[in-house]
XYZ file of C-alpha atoms in Angstrom:
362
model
C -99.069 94.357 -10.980
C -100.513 97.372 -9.878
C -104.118 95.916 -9.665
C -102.766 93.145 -6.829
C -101.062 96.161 -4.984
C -101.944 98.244 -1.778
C -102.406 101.572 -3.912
C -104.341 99.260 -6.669
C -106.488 97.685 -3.827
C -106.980 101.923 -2.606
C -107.721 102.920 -5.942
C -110.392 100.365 -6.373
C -112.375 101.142 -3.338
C -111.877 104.982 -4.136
C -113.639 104.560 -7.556
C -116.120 102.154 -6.109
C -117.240 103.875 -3.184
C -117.531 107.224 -6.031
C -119.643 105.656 -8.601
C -121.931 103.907 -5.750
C -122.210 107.247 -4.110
C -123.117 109.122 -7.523
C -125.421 106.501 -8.376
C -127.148 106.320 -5.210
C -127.808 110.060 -5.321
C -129.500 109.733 -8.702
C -131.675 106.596 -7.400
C -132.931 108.670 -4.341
C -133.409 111.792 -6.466
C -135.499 109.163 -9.265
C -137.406 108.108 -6.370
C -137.870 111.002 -4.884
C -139.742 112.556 -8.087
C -141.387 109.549 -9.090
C -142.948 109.693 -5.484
C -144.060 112.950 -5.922
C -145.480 112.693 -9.193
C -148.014 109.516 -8.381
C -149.264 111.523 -5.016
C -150.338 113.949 -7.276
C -152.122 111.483 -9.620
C -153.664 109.529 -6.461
C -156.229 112.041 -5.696
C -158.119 110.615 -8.885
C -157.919 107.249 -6.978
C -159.354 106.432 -3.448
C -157.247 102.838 -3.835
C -154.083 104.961 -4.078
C -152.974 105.483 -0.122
C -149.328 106.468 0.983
C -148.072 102.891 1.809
C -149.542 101.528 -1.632
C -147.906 104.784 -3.938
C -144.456 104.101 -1.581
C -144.630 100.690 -2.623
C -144.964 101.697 -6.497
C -142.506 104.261 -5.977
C -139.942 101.462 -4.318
C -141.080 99.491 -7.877
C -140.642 101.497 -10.531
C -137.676 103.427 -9.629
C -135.048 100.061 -10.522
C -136.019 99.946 -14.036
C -135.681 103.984 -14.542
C -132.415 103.920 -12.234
C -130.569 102.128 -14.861
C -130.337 104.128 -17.207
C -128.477 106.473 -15.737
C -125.259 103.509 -14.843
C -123.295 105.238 -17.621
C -123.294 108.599 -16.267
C -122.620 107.191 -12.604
C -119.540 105.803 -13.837
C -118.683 108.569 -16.066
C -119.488 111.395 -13.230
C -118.145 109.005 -10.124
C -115.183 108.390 -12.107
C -114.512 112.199 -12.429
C -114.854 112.974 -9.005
C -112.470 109.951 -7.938
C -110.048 110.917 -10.369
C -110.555 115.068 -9.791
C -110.250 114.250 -6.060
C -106.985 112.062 -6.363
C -105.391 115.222 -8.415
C -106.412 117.400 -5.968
C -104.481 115.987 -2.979
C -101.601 115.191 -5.465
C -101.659 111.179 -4.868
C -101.496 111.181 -8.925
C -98.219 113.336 -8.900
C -97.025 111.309 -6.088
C -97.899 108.111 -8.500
C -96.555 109.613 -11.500
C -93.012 110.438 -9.889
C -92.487 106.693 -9.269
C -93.071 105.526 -12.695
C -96.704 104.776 -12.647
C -98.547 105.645 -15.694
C -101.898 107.179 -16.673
C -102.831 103.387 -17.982
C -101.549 101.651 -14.730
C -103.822 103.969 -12.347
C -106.805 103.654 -14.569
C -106.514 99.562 -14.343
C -108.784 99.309 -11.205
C -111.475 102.299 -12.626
C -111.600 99.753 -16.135
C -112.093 96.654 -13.625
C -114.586 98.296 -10.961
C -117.129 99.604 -14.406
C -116.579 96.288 -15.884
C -117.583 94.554 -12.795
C -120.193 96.666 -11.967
C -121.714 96.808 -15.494
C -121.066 93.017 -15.375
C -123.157 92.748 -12.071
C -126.176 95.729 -13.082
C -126.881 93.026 -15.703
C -126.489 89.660 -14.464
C -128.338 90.790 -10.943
C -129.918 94.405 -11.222
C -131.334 94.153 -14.413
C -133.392 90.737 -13.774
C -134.556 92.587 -10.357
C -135.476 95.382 -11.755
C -137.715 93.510 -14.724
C -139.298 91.731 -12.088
C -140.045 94.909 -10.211
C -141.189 97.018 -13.085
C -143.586 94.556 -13.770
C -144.994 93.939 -10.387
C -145.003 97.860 -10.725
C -147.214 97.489 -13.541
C -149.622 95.684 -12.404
C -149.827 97.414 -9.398
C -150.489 100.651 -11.098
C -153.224 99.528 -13.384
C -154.963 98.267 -10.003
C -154.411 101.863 -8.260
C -154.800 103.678 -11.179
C -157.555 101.695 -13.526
C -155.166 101.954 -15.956
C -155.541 99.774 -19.172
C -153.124 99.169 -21.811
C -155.096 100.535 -24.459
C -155.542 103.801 -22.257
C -151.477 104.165 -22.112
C -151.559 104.652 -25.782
C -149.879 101.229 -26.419
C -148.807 100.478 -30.614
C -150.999 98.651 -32.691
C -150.224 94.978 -32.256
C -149.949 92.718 -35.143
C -149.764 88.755 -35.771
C -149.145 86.285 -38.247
C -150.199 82.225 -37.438
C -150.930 79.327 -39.475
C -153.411 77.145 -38.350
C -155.432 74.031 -39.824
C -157.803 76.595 -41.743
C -154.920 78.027 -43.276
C -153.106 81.307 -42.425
C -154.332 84.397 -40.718
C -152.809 87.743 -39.916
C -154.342 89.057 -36.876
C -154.500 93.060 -36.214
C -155.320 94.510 -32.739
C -154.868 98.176 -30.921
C -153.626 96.867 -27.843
C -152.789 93.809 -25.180
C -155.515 93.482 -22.191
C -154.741 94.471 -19.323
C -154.032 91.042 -17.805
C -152.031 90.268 -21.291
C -154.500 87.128 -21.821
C -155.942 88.668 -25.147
C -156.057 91.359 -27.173
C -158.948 93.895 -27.878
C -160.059 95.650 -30.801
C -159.023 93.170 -33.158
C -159.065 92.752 -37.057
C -158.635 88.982 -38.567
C -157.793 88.666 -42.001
C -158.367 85.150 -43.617
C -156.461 83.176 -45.842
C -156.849 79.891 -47.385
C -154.263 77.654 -47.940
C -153.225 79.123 -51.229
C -153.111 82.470 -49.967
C -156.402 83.183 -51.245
C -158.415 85.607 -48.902
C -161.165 84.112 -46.989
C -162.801 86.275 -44.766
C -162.458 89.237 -42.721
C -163.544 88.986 -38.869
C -164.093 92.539 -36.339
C -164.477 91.614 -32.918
C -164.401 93.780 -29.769
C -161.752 91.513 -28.392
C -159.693 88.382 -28.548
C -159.038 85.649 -25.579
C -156.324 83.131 -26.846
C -156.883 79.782 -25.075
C -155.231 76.399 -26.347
C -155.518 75.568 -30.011
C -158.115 78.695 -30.675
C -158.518 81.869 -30.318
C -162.429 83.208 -28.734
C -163.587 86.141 -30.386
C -166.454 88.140 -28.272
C -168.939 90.532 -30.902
C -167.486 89.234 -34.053
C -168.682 90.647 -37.357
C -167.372 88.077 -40.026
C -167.343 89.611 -43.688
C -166.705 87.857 -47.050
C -166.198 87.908 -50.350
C -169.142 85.365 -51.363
C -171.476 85.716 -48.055
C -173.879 88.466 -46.359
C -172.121 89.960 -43.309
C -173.137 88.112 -40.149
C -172.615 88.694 -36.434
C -171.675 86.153 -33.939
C -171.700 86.613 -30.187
C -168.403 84.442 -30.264
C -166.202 82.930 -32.657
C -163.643 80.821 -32.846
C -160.891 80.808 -34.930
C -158.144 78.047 -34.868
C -154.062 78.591 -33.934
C -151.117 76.727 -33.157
C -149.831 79.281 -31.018
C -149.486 79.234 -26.895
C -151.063 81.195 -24.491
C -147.224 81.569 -22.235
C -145.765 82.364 -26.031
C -148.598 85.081 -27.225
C -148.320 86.821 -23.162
C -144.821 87.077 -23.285
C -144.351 88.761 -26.264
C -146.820 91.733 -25.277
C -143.972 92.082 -22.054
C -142.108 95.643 -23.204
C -137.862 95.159 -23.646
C -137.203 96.887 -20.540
C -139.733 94.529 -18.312
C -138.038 90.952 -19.407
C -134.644 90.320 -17.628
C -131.425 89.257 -18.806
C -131.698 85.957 -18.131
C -134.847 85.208 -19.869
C -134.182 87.027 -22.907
C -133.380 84.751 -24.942
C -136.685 82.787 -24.442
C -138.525 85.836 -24.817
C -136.856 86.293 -28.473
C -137.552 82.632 -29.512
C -140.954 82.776 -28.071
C -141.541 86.317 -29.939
C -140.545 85.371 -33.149
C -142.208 81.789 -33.109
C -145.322 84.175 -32.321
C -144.924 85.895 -35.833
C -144.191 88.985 -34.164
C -141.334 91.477 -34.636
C -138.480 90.906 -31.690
C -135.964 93.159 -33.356
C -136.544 95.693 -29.990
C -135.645 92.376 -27.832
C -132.854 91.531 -29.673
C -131.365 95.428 -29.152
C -132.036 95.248 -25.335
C -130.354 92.075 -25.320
C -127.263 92.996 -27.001
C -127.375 96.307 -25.601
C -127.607 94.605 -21.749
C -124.333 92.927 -23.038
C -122.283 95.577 -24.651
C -122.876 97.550 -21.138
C -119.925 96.904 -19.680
C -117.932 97.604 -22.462
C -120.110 100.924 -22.545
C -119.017 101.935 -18.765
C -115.274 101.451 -19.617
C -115.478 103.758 -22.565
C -116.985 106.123 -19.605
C -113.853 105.852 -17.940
C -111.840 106.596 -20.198
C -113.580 109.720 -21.063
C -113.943 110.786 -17.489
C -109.878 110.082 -17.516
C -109.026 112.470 -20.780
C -110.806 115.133 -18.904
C -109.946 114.513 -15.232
C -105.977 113.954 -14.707
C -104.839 117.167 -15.429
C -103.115 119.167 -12.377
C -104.788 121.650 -10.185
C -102.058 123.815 -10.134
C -102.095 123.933 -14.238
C -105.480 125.754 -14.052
C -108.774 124.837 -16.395
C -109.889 122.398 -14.500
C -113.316 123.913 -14.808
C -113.174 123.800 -18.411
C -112.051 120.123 -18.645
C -114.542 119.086 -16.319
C -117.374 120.691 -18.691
C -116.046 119.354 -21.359
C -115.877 115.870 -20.024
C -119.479 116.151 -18.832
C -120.114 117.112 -22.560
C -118.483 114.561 -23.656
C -120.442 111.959 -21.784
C -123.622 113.214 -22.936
C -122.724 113.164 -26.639
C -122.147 109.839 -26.062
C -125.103 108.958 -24.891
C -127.470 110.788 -27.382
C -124.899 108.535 -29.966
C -125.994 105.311 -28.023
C -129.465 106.078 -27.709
C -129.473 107.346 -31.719
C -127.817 103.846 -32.869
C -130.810 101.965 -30.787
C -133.581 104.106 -32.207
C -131.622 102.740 -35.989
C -131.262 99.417 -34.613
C -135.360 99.242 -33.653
C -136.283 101.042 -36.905
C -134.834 98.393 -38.725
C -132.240 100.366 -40.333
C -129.297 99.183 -38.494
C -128.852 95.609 -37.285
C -129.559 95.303 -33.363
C -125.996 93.726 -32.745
C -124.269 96.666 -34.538
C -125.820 99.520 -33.436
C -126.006 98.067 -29.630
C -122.302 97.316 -29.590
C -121.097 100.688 -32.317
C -121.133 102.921 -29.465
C -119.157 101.294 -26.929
C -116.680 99.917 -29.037
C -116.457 103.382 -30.708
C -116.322 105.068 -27.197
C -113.875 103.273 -26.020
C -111.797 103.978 -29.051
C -112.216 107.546 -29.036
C -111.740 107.644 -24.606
C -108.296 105.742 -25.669
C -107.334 107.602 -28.598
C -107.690 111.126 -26.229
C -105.917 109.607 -23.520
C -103.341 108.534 -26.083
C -102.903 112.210 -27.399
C -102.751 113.542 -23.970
C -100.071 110.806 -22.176
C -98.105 109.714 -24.320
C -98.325 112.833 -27.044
């Protein structure tokens, strides 16, 4: 098995030590740029010094960085491949009987392992990073949630005094309320109650304290109320965690996040499409393989390498526009998260196989 062999075991560390490199150059060029970008906002800030915008730098640049793990693999893959064909080793391969598929065993188990690894290790770092980044910045930066420009936020509870759907422009800053909010009453029929305003909403156990209420209702004079209280069954740990963004909850502690999010009465369709999307990425990198491969084993001396090259690059893009099209369907609602995290991949793969197919074997 070619994978067991001394030219498997060189191939491996060739592709390896290609898509670490390529990666590596687009982390230090992320950080680079993100580095650049918050000295120019610290002059707004005298909390902002060099060590503490290094240190968000250092924070923030994990969670951008993997994005860009499909077109490491896709552009370190070319260059292994491109550089292979260049000093003939592939001719040399291919004149003792070892196929296109045989050569591109090792590049299908190094993005497998390394898309298996960005998710099971990177990915939870990275969460944990981007939101220690977070915070970080607001402190720096004064920056609140409702400043960023953050969706309206909406829930639905039940509670002793019936149901209530609550309607808020944004998450605190600390995540331990909301502010701006909007209560809507309902008795236990389904009746409407009463309408509460408040400036904002701390969620403590078993109620929720409203500070400059403004309670309106159908059968009373509007009244004010320094605070109010309004009853819930929901959790403090369970209302905070669903405010967390997709990209700033690990792997591992996805799944709670969804369960949590939904008992919340929130939408977790965007959790569910990170999740699935976390676990169709290795399947995604080995469809970046194989495209890198359709465009990359053709001989120097057959000329149009530059062309092939483009076109794989091309290629690898359309691909990516298609994954990030079938997640913006899948968050929308009009896709379901599972299929349109997993269509590209499997699709990708397909297509990466059917080219390399066309091209081997004819």
């Amino acid at each position: 098995m070619l994978l067991v062999s001394t030219f498997g075991r060189y191939l491996t560390k060739r592709f390896t030590r290609a898509i670490i490199s390529v990666f590596s150059t687009f982390f230090f060029l992320i950080l680079t740029l993100d580095f650049v970008e918050l000295m120019r906002r610290a002059g707004d800030s005298p909390l902002a010094t060099t060590p503490q915008i290094i240190k968000l730098a250092l924070f923030r640049a994990p969670a951008v960085a993997e994005q860009i793990f499909p077109f490491a693999v896709l552009f370190g893959g070319m260059f292994a491949l491109l550089t292979l064909s260049r000093k003939l080793e592939l001719v040399v391969a291919r004149s003792v009987g070892v196929s296109a598929w045989q050569f591109l065993q090792p590049a299908a188990l190094v993005a497998a392992v390394i898309g298996f690894v960005s998710i099971m290790i990177y990915n939870p770092l990275a969460a944990e990073l981007k939101r220690s980044a977070t915070a970080l910045e607001a402190r720096l930066f004064a920056r609140s949630t409702q400043a960023s420009g953050a969706q309206e936020i909406w829930i639905r509870q039940r509670s002793v005094d019936g149901q209530a759907i609550i309607r808020a422009a944004a998450a605190l800053p600390d995540a331990s309320g909301l502010s701006q909010v909007a209560v809507f009453n309902f008795d236990a029929n389904g009746g409407f109650n009463e309408r509460v305003e408040a400036r904002e909403a701390i969620l403590h156990r078993g109620y929720w304290e409203l500070s400059d209420a403004r309670v309106v209702s159908a059968t009373e004079e509007p009244q004010s109320y320094t605070t109010y209280l309004l009853a819930t069954t929901l959790e403090p740990e369970q209302v905070r965690q669903s405010f967390t963004p997709p990209d700033a909850v690990g792997f591992w502690s996805m799944p709670t996040v969804i369960e949590r999010t939904q008992k919340a009465g929130l939408d977790s369709t965007r959790y569910e499409l990170r999740y699935q999307s976390l676990k169709a990425r290795p399947l995604l990198l080995v469809a970046m393989i194989l495209v890198a491969a359709s465009v990359s084993l053709r001989f120097f001396r057959f000329g149009g390498v530059t062309r092939l090259v483009i076109g794989g690059v091309a290629a690898g893009f359309v691909l990516y526009v298609a994954t990030q099209l079938s997640e913006e369907l899948g968050a929308s609602g009009i896709v379901n998260p599972m299929v349109a995290a997993w269509l590209p991949a499997v699709v990708g793969t397909m297509l990466g196989a059917l080219a390399l197919l066309h091209q081997e074997d004819g």
